[in-house]
Short mmCIF file of C-alpha atoms in Angstrom, two decimals:
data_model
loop_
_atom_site.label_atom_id
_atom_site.label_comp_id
_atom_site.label_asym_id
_atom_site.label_seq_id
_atom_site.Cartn_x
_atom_site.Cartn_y
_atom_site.Cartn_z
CA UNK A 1 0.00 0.00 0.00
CA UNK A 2 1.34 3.83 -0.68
CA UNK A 3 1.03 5.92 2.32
CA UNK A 4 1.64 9.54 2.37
CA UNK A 5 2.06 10.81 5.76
CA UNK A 6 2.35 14.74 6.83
CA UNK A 7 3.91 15.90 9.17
CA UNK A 8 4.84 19.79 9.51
CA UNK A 9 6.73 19.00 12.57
CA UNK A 10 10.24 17.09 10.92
CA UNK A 11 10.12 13.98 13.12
CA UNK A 12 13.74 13.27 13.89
CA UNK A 13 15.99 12.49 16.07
CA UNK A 14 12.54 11.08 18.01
CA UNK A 15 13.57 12.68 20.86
CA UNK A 16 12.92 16.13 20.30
CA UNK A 17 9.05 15.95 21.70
CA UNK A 18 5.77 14.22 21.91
CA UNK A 19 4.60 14.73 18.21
CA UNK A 20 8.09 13.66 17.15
CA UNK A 21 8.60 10.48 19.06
CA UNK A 22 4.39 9.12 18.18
CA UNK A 23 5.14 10.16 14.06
CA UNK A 24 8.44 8.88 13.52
CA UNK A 25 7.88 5.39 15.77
CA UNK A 26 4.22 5.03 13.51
CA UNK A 27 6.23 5.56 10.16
CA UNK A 28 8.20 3.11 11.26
CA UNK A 29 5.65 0.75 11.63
CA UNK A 30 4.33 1.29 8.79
CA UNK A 31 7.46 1.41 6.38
CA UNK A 32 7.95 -2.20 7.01
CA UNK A 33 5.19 -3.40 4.82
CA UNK A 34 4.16 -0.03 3.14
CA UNK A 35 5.56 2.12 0.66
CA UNK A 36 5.71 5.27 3.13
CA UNK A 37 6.25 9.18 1.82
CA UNK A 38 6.80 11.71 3.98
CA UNK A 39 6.26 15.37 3.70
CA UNK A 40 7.57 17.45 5.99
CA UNK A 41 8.84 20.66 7.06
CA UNK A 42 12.48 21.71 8.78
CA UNK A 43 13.41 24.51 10.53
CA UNK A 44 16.71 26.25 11.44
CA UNK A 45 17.96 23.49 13.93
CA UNK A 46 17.48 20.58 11.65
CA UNK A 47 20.94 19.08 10.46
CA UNK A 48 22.30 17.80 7.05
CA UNK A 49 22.51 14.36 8.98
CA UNK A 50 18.97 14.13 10.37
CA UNK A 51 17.65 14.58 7.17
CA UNK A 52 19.58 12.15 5.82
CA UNK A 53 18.59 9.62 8.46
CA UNK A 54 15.15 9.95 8.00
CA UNK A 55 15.09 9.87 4.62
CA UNK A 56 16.69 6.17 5.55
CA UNK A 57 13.13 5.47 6.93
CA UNK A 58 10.96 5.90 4.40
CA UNK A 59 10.80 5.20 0.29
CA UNK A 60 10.38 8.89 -0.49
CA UNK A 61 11.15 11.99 1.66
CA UNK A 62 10.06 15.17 0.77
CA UNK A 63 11.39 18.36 2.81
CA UNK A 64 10.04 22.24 2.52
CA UNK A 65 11.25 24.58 4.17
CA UNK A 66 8.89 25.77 7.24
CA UNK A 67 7.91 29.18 6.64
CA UNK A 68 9.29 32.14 8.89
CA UNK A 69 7.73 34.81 10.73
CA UNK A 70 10.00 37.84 9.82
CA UNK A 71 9.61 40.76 12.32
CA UNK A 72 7.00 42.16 10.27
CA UNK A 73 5.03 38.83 9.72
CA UNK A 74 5.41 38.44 13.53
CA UNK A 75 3.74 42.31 14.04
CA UNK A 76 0.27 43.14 14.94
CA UNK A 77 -0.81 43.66 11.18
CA UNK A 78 -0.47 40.15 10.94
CA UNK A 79 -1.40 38.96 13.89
CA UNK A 80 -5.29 40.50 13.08
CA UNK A 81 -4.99 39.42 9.42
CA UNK A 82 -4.31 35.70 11.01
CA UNK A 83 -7.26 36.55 13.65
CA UNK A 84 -9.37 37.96 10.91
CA UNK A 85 -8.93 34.44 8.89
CA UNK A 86 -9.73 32.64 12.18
CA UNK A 87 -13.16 34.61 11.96
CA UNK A 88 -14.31 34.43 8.83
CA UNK A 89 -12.77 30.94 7.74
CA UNK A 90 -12.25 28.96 11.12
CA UNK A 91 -8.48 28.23 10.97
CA UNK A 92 -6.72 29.02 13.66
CA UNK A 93 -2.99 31.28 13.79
CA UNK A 94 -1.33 28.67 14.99
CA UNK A 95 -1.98 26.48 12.04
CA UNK A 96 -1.89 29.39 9.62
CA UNK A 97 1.90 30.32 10.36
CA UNK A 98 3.03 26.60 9.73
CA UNK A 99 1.19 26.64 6.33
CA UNK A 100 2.80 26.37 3.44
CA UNK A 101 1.90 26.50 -0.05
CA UNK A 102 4.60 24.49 -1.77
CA UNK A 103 3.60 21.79 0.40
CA UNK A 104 0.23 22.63 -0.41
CA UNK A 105 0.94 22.09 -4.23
CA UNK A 106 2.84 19.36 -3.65
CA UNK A 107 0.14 17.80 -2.22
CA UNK A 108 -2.54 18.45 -4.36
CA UNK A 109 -0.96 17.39 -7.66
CA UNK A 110 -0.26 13.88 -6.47
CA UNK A 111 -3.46 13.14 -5.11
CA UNK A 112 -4.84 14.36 -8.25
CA UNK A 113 -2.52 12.31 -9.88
CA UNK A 114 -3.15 9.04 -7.48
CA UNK A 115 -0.17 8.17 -6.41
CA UNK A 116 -1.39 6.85 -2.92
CA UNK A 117 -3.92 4.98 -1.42
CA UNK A 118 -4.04 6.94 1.93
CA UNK A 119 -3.11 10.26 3.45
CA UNK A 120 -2.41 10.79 7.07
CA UNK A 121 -2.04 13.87 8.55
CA UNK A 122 0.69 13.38 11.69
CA UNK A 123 -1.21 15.91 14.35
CA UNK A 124 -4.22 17.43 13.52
CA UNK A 125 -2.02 21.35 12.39
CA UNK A 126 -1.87 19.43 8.94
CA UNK A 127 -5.11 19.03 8.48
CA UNK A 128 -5.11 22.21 6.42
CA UNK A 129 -3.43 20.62 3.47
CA UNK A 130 -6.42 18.20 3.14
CA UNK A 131 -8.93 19.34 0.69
CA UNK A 132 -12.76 18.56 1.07
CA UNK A 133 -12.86 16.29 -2.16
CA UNK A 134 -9.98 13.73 -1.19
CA UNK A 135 -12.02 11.79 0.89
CA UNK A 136 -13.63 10.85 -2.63
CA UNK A 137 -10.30 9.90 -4.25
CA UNK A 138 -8.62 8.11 -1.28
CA UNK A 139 -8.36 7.18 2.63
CA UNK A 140 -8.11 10.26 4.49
CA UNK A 141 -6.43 9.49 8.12
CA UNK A 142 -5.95 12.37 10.99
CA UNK A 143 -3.80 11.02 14.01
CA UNK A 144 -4.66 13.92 16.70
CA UNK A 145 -2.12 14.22 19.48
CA UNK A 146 -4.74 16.24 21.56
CA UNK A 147 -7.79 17.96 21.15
CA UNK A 148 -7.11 22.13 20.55
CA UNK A 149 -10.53 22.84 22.02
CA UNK A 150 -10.04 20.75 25.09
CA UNK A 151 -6.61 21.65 25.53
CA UNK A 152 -7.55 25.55 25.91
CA UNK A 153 -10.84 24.89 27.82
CA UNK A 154 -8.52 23.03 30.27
CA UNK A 155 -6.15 25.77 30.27
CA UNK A 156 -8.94 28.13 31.13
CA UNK A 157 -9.73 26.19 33.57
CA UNK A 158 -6.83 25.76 35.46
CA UNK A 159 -5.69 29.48 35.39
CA UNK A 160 -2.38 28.92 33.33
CA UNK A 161 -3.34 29.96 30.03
CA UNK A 162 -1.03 32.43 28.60
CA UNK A 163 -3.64 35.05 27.87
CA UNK A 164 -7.24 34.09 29.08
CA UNK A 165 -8.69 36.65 27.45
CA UNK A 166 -7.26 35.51 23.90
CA UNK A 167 -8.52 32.46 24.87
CA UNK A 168 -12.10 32.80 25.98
CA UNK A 169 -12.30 34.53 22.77
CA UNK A 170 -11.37 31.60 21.04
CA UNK A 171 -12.51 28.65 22.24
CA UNK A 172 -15.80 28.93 20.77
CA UNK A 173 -13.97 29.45 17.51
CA UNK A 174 -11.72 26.38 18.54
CA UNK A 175 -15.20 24.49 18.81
CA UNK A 176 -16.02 25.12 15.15
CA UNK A 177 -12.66 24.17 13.78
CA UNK A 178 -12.48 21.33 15.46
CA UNK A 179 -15.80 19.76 13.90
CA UNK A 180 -15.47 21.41 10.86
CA UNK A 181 -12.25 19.56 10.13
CA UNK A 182 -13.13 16.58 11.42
CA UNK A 183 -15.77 16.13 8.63
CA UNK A 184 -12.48 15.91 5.56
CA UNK A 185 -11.57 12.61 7.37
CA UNK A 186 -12.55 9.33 6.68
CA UNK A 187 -11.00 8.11 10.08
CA UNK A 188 -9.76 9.92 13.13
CA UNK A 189 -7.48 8.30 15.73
CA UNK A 190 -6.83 9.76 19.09
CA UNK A 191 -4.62 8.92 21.60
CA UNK A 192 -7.64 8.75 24.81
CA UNK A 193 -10.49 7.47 25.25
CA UNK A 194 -11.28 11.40 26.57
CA UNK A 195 -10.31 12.97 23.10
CA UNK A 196 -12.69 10.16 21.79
CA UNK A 197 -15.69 11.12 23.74
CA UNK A 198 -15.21 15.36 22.89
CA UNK A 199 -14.44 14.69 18.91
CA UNK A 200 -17.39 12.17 18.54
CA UNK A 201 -19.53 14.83 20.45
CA UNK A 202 -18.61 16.87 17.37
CA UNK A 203 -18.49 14.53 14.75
CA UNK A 204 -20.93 11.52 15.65
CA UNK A 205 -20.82 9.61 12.31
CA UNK A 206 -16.65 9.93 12.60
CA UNK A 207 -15.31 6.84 12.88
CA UNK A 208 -12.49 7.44 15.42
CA UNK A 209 -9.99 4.95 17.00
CA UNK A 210 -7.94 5.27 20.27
CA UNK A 211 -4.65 4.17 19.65
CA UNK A 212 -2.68 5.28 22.85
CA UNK A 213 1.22 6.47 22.53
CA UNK A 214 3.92 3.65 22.87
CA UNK A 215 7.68 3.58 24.25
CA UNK A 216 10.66 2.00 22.45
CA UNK A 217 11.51 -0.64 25.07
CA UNK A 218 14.91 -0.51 23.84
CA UNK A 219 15.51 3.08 24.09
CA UNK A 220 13.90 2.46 27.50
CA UNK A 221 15.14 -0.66 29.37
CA UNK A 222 14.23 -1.66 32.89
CA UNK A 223 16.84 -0.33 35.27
CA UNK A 224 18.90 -3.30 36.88
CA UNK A 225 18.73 -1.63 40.66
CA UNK A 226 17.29 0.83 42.45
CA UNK A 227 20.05 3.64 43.38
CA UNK A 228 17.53 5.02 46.78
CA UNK A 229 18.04 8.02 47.91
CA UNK A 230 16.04 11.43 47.59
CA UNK A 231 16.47 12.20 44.07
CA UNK A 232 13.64 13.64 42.01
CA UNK A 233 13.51 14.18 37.98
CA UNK A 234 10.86 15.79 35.32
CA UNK A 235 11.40 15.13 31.93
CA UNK A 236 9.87 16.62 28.49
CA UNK A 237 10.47 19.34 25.99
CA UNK A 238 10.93 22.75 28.22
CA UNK A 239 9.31 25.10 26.04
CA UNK A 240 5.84 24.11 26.11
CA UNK A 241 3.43 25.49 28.31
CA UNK A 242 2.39 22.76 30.11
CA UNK A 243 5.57 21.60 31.09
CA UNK A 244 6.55 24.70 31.73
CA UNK A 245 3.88 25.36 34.32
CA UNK A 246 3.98 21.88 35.79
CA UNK A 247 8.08 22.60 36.91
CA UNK A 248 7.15 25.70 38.15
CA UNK A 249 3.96 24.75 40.03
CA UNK A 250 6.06 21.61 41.36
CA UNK A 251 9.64 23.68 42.46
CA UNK A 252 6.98 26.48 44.03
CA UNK A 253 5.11 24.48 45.89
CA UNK A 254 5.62 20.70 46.33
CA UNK A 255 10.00 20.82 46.56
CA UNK A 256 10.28 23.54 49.31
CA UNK A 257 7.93 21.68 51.35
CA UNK A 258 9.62 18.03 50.30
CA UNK A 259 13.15 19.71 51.15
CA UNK A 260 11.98 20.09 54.53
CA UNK A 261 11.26 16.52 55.55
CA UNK A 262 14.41 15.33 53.57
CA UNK A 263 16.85 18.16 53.30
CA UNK A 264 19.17 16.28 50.86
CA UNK A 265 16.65 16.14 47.80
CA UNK A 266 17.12 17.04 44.49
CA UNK A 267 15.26 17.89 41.35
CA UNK A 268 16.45 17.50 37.95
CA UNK A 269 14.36 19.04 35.48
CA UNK A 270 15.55 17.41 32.35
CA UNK A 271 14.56 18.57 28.68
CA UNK A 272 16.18 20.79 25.56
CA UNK A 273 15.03 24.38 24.98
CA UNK A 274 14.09 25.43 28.91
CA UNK A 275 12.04 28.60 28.76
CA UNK A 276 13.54 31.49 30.90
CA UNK A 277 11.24 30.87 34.05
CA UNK A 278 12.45 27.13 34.15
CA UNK A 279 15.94 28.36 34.22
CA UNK A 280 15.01 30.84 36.91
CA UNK A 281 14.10 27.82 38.81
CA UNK A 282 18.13 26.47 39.17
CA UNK A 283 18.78 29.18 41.56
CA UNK A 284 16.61 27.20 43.95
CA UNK A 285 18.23 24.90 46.07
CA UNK A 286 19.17 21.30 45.00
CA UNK A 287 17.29 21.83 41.48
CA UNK A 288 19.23 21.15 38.21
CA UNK A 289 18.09 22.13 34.95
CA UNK A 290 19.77 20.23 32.26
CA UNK A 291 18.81 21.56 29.38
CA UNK A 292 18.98 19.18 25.86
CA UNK A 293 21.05 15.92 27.36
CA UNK A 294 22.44 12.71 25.27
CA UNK A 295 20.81 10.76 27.22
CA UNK A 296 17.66 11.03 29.08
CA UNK A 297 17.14 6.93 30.06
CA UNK A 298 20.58 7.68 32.41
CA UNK A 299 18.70 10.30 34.60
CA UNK A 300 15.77 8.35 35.36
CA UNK A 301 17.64 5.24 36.54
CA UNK A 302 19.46 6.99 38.41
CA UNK A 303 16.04 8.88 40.03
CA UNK A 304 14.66 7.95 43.12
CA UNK A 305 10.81 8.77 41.72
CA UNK A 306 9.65 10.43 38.50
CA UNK A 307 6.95 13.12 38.92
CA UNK A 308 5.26 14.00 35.95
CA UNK A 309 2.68 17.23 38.00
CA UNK A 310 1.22 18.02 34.80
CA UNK A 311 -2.15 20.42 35.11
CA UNK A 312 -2.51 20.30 31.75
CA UNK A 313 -2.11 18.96 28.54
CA UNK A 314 -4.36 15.79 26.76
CA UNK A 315 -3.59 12.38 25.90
CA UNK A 316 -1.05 10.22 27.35
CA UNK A 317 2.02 11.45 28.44
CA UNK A 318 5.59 9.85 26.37
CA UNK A 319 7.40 11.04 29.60
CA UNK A 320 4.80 8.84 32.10
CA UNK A 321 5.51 5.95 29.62
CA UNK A 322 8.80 6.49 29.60
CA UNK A 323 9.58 6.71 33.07
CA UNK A 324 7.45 3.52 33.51
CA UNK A 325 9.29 1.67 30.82
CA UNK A 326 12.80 2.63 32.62
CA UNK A 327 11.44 1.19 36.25
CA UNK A 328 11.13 4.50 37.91
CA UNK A 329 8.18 4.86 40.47
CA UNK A 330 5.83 7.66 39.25
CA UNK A 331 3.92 10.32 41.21
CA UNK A 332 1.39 11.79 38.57
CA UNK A 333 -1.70 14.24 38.58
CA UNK A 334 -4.53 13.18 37.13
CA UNK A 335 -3.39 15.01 33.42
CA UNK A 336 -0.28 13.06 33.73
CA UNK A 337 -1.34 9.51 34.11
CA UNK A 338 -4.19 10.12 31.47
CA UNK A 339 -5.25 6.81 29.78
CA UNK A 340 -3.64 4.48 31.93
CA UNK A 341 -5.02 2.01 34.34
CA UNK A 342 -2.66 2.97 37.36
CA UNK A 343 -5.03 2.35 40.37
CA UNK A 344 -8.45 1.25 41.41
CA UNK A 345 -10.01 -1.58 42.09
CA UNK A 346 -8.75 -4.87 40.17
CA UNK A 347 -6.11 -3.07 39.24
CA UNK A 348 -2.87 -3.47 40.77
CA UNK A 349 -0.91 -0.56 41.67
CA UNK A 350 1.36 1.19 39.06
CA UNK A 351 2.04 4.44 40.04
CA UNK A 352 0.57 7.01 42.97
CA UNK A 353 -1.35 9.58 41.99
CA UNK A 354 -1.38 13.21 43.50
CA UNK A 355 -3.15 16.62 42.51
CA UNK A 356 -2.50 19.08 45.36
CA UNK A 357 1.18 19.27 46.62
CA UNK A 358 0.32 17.75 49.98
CA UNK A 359 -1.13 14.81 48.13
CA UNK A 360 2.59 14.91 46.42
CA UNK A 361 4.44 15.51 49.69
CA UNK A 362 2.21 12.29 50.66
CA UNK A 363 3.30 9.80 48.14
CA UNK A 364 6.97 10.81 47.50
CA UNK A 365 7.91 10.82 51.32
CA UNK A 366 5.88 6.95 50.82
CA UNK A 367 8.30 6.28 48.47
CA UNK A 368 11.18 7.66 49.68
CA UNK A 369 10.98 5.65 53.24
CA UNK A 370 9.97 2.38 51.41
CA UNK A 371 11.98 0.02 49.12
CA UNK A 372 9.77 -1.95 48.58
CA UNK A 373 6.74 0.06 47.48
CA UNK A 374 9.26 1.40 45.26
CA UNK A 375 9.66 -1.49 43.70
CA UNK A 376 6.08 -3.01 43.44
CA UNK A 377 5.50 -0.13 40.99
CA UNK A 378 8.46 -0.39 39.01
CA UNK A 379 7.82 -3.76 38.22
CA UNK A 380 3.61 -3.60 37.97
CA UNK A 381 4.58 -0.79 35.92
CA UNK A 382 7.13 -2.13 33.42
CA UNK A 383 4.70 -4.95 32.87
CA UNK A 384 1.73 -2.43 31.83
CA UNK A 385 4.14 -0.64 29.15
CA UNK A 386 5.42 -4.38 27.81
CA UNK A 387 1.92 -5.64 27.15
CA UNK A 388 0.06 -2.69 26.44
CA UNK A 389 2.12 0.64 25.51
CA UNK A 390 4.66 -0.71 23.21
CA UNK A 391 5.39 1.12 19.59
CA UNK A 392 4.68 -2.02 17.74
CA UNK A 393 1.24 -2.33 19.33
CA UNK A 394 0.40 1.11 18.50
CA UNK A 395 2.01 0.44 14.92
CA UNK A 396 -0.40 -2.48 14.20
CA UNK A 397 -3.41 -0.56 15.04
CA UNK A 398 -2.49 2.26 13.30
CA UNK A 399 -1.99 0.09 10.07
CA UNK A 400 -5.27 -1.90 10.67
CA UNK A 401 -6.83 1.58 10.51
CA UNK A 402 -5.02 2.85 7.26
CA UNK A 403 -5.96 -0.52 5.30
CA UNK A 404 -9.46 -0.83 6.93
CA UNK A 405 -9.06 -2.99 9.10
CA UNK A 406 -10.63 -2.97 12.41
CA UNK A 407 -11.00 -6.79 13.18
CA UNK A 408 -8.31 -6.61 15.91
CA UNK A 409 -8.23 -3.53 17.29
#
């Protein structure tokens, strides 16, 4: 089968964020027993050598560059000619200033000229290459990483959005877009059962597919022992907002108070690109912030527990997997374990959950005093992301829904 797949974000090395690690571990998949071509976009940071490495992944790689916003394009004239789209035509800025239209052309003349049997779009910001009639000419997939609408209605909600009033303004707008696109697609996977419920609200005759993130267990492996002690670690990409806030809600208010009971612990905050109020944060005591590292598997074996305090952000979490996958214990909000069966009855105990930082002073003083708690969750854990979270899983879903196939998943 010939698969396009878009992606505006370039999805290599895999470790450069969430939408990187799900696209390039699904192509993959796929590009063992499909003929796979990706379009994509790179931006200043993307090296001769990456390129060349993906293009070892798939039959045909196609690269444009991402367009730039120039001082001017970045100035208010164009920030209300973006808005003023958003209005009339229901796209939003912040899939407007990835759009390009090379890619566009590029596109459109080989689906016109049927060179594939399906089109994914990688995250639903490429959705706006798909024209209305291609459902009628082939398969038209969209993998969404996370609703937009629910993401900035839980923003609202939880007081961290950048500017509310920006956003009240647009969620309704978000609403619209988020059906209206929804209608191009002749299947829509998600990655929660959460993002299932809101998008079939919106698009009831969609047929949509949960197909939960994955980890590369080899990337990952289970640590051999458990090194003790007091030390904490956070990882994930350090310029998005909801990693962002979770650092600085958890150094604000859960460390200082941890620091007390056991004066000796540490907090790495692990992650390339950390905005300027998570390197603020490495004047507190006993917090390190890394910044990019080779390695990220080396700081969570050597962690005592993993907290992933996100208050935000949809679908499951690469860094909860992750951590899981590597045999650290987890303390998680409720964002942050999203989609997995951690607790509850029948269901043995994976990782403690905490919302409120005396809820996380709670379970990460448990942990700290006992071994062996410690190490009921790193193994009940490890077994959860072996038999249920693995990339090859996901992959074979993912494929049954590109050829049609919904039999076994």
């Amino acid at each position: 089968m010939n698969i396009l797949m878009l992606s505006s974000t370039f999805p290599y090395p895999p470790t450069r964020g969430g939408t990187q690690v799900r696209t390039f571990n699904l192509l993959k998949y796929l590009s063992q027993r499909h003929a796979i071509t990706l379009v994509t976009q790179y931006e200043s940071d993307v090296t001769e050598t990456e390129i060349s490495r993906l293009k070892d992944c798939v039959d045909q790689l196609v690269v444009f560059e991402r367009p730039r916003d120039s001082e001017v394009a970045a100035g208010i004239l164009k920030k209300i000619q973006r808005f003023n789209t958003f209005l009339q035509k229901g796209t939003p800025p912040s899939v407007l200033n990835r759009y390009s239209v090379e890619m566009q052309e590029w596109v459109s003349s080989f689906v016109r000229a049927r060179k594939f049997d399906v089109i994914t779009c990688e995250h639903s910001v490429n959705e706006i290459y798909i024209q209305e009639h291609f459902i009628k000419q082939l398969k038209t997939v969209v993998n969404i990483h996370s609703s937009v609408y629910g993401t900035c209605r839980n923003q609202l909600a939880t007081g961290i959005s950048e500017n509310a009033l920006r956003d009240k303004i647009n969620l309704p707008l978000l609403r619209r877009y988020e059906k209206r696109y929804c209608s191009k697609f002749s299947d829509i996977v998600v990655t929660t059962e959460e993002d299932k419920i809101q998008l079939q609200a919106f698009s009831p005759s969609s047929k949509i597919t949960v197909i939960p993130n994955g980890v590369d267990l080899v990337s990952f492996p289970n640590r051999i022992t458990d090194p003790g002690g007091n030390c904490l670690v956070f990882i994930g990409a350090m310029d998005n907002l909801a990693n962002i806030d979770a650092v600085c809600f958890f150094s604000n208010q859960v460390l200082p108070e941890i620091q007390k009971i056991y004066p000796n612990t540490t907090f790495d905050i692990v992650g390339s690109r950390p905005a300027p109020e998570v390197l603020a944060l490495q004047h507190q005591p006993g917090i390190n912030v890394t910044g990019k590292v080779p390695s990220i598997v080396e700081y969570l074996h050597r962690a005592t527990v993993c907290v992933v305090p996100m208050r935000t952000g949809f679908g499951i979490k690469n860094k909860t997997l992750e951590a899981m996958a590597a045999g650290v214990p987890v303390v998680a909000s409720d964002r942050g374990l999203e989609g997995l069966a951690v607790d509850g009855n029948n269901i043995l105990l994976r990782a403690l959950r905490a919302n409120e930082p005396a809820e996380y002073i709670t379970a990460i003083s448990q942990l700290f005093n006992n071994p062996q708690l410690r190490f009921e969750l790193s193994y009940n854990a490890r077994q959860l992301v072996e038999t249920e979270f693995t990339w090859d899983i996901a992959g074979k879903r993912y494929e049954q829904v590109c050829i049609g196939d919904y039999s076994n998943g």
